[in-house]
Short mmCIF file of N, CA and C in Angstrom, two decimals:
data_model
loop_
_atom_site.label_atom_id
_atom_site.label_comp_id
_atom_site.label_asym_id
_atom_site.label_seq_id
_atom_site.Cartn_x
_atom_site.Cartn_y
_atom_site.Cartn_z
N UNK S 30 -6.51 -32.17 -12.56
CA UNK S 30 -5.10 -31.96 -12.33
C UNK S 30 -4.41 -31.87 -13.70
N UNK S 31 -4.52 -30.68 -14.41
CA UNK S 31 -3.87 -30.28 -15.73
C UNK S 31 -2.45 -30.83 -15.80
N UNK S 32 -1.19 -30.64 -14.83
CA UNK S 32 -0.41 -31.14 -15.13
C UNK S 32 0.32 -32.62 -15.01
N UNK S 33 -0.78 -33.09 -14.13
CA UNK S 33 -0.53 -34.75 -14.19
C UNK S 33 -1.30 -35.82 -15.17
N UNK S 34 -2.20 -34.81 -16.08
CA UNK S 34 -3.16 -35.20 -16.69
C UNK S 34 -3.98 -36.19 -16.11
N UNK S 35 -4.38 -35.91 -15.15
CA UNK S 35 -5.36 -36.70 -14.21
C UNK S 35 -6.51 -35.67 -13.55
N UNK S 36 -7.62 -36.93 -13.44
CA UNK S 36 -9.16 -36.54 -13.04
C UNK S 36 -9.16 -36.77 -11.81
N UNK S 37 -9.30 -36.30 -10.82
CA UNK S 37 -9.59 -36.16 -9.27
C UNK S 37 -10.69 -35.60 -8.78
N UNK S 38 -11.82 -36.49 -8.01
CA UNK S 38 -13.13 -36.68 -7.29
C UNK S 38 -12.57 -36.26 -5.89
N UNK S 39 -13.65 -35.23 -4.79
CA UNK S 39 -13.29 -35.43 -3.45
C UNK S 39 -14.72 -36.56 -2.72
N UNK S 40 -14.70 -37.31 -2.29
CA UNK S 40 -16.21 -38.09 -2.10
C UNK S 40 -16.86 -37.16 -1.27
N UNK S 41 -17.48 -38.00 -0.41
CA UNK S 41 -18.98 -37.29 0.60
C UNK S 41 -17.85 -37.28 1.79
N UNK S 42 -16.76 -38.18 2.34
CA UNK S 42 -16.07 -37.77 3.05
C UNK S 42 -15.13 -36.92 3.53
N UNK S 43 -14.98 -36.62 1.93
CA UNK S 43 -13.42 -35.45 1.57
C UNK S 43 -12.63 -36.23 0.85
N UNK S 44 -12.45 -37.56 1.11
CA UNK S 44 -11.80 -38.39 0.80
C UNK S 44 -11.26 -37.83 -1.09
N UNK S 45 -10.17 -37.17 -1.76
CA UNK S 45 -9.56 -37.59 -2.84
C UNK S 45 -9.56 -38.87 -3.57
N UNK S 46 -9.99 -38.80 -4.87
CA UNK S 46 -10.02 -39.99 -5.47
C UNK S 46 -9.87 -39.92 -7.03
N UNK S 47 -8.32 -40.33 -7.36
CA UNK S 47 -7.97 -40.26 -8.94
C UNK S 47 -9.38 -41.10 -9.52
N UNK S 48 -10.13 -40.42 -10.48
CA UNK S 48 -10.71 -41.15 -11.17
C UNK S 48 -10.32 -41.37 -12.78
N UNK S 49 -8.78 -41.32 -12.93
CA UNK S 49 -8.72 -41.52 -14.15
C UNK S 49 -6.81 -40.61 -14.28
N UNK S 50 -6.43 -41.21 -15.29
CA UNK S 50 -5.12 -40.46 -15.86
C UNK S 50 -4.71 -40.29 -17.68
N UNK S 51 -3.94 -39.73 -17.95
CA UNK S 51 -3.89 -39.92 -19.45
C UNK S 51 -4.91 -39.56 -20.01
N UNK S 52 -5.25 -38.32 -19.26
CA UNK S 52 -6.59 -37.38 -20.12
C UNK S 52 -6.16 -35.95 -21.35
N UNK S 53 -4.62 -36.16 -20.75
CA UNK S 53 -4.23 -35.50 -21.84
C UNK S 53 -4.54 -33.76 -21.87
N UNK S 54 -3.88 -33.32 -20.61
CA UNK S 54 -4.05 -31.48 -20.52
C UNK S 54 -5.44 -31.50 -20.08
N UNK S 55 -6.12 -31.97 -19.27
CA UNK S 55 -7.58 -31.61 -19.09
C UNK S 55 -7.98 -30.73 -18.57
N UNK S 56 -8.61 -29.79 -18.70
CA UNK S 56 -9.04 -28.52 -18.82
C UNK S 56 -10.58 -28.35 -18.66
N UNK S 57 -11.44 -28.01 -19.20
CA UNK S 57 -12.46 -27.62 -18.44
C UNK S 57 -13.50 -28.88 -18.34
N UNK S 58 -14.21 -28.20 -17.31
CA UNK S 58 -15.49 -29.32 -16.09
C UNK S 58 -16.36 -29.11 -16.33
N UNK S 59 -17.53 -29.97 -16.34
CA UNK S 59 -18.69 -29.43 -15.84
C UNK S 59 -19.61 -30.75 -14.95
N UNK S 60 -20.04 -30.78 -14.36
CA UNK S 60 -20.55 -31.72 -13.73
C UNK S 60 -22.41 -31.67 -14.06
N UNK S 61 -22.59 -32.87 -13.99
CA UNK S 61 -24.13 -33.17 -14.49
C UNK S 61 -25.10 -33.25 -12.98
N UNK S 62 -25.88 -32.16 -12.61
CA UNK S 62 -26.56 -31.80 -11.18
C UNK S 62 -27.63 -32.79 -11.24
N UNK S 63 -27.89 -33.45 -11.95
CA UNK S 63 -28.84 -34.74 -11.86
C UNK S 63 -28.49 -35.81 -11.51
N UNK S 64 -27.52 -36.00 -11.32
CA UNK S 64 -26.41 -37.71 -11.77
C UNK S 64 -25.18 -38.10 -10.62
N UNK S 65 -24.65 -36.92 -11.20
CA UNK S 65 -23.39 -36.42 -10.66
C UNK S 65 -22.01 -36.75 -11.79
N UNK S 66 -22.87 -37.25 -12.70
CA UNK S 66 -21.85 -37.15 -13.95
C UNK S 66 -20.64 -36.20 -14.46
N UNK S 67 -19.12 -36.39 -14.80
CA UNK S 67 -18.22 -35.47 -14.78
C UNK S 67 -17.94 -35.10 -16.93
N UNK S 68 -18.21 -34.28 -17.09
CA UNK S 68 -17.44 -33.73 -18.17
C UNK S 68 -16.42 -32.99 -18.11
N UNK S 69 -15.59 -33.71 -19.13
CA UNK S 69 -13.95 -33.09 -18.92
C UNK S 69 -13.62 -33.12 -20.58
N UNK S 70 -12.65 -31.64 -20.57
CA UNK S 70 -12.78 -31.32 -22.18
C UNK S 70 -10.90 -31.97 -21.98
N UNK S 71 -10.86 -33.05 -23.12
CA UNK S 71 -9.14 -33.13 -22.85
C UNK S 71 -8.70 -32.69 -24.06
N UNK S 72 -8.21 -31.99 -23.64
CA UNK S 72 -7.33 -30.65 -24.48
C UNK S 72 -6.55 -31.71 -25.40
N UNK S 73 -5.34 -32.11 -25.19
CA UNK S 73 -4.48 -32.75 -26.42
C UNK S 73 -5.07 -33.92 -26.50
N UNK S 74 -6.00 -34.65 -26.22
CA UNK S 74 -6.14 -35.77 -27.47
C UNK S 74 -7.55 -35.21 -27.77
N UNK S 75 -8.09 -33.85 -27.74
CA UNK S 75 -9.11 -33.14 -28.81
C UNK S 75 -10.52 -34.15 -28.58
N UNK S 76 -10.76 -34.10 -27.38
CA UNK S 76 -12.35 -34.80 -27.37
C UNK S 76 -12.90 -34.28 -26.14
N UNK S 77 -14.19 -34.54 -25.52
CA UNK S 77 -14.67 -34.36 -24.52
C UNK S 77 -15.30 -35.36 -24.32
N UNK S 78 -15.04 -36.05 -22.69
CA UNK S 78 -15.07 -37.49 -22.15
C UNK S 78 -16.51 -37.37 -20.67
N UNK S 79 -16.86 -38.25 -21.28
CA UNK S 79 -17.98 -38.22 -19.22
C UNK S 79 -17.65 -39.48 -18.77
N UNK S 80 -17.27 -39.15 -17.62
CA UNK S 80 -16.81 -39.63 -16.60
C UNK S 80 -18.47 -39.97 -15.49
N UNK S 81 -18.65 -41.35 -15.92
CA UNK S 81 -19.59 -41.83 -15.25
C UNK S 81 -19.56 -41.89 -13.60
N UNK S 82 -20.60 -41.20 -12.58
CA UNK S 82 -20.03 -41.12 -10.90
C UNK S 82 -20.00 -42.08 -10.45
N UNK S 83 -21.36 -43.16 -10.71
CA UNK S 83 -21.04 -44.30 -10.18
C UNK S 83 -19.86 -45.47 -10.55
N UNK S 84 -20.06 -45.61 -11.97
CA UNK S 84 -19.19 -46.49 -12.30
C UNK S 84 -17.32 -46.14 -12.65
N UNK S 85 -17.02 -44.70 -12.61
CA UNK S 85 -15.92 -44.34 -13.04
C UNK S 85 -15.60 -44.67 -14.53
N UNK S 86 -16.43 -45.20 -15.32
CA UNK S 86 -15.92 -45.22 -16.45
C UNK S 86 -16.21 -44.19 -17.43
N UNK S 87 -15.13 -44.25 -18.41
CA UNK S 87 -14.84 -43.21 -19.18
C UNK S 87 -15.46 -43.31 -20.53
N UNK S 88 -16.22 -42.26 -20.84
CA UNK S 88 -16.46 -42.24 -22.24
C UNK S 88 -16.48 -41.09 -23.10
N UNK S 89 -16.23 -41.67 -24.51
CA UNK S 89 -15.77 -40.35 -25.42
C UNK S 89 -17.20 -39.83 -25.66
N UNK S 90 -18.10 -38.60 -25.59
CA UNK S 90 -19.38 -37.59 -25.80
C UNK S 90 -18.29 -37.13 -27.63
N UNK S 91 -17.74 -36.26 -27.74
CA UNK S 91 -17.68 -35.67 -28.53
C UNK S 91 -16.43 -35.62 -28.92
N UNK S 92 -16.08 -35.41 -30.33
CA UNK S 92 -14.45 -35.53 -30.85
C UNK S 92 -14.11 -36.80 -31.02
N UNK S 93 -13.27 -37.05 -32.33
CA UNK S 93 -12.32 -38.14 -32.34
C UNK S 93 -11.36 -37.82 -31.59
N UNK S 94 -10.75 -39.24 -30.87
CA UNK S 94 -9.46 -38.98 -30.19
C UNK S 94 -8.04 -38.94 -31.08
N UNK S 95 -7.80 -37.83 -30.44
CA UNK S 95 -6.29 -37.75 -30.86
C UNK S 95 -6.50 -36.85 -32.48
N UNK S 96 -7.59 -36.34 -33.44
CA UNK S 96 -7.57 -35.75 -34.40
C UNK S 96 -8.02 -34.50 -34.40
N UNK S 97 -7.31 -33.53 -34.65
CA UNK S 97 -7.85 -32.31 -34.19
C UNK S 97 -8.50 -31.88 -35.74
N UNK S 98 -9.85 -31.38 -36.23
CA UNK S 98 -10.27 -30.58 -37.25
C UNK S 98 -11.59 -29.88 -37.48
N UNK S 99 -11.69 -29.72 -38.23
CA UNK S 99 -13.25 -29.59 -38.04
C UNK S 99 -14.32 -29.75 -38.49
N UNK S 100 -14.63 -31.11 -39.13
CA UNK S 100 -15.36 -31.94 -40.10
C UNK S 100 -16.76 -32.19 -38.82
N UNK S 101 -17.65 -32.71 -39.52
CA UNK S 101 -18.57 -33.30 -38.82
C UNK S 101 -19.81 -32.33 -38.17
N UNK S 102 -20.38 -31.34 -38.39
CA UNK S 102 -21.21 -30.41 -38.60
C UNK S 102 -23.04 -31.38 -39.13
N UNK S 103 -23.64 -31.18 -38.05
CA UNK S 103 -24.48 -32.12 -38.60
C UNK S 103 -24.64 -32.90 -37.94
N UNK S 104 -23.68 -33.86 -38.28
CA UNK S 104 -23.57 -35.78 -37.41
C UNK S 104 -23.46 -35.81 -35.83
N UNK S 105 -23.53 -37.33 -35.66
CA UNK S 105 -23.30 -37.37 -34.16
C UNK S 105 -22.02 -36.72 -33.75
N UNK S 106 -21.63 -36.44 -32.52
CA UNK S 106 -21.04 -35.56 -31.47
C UNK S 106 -19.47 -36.47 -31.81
N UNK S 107 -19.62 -37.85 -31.29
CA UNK S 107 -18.47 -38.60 -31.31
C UNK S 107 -18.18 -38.50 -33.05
N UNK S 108 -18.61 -38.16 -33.82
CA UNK S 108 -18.37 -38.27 -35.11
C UNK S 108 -17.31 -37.36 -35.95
N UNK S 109 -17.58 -36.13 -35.51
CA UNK S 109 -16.94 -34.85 -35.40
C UNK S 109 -15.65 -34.90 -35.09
N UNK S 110 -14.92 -34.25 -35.47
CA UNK S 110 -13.55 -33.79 -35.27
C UNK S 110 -13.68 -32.00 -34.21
N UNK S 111 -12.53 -32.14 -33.20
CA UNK S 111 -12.64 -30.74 -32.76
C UNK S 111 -11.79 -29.69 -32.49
N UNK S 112 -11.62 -28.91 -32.60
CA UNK S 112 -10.42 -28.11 -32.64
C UNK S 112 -9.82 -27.41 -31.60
#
């Protein structure tokens, strides 16, 4: 939900389920077909987050939050800056 900056799951029932807010313009998905793991690229605070299925928790994969550049070529993923 790009303009509420919120992450929304439908379950096995249909059932809707915010899994998260303050993602900051989130924009593109991809989901992990092994897991059911969620990747979400959040646009203004410049990182890309997975969104664990079972546990709902959030974690930063790639980008510092909130710094947009483009250092870090090489290093780990979270290390990097992204643009």
């Amino acid at each position: 939900d790009t303009y509420h900056d919120a992450v929304r799951m439908v379950n096995g029932s249909g059932m809707m389920i915010s899994v998260g807010v303050g993602f900051g313009n989130p924009f593109g998905m991809a989901v992990d077909p092994r897991n059911g793991d969620v990747y979400v690229s959040a646009n203004a605070h410049v990182v890309v987050v997975k969104i664990d299925y079972i546990s709902k928790n959030v974690t930063v994969v790639a980008g510092k939050w909130g710094i947009s550049n483009n250092t870090g070529d090489g290093g780990p993923a979270v290390e990097a800056t992204l643009v």
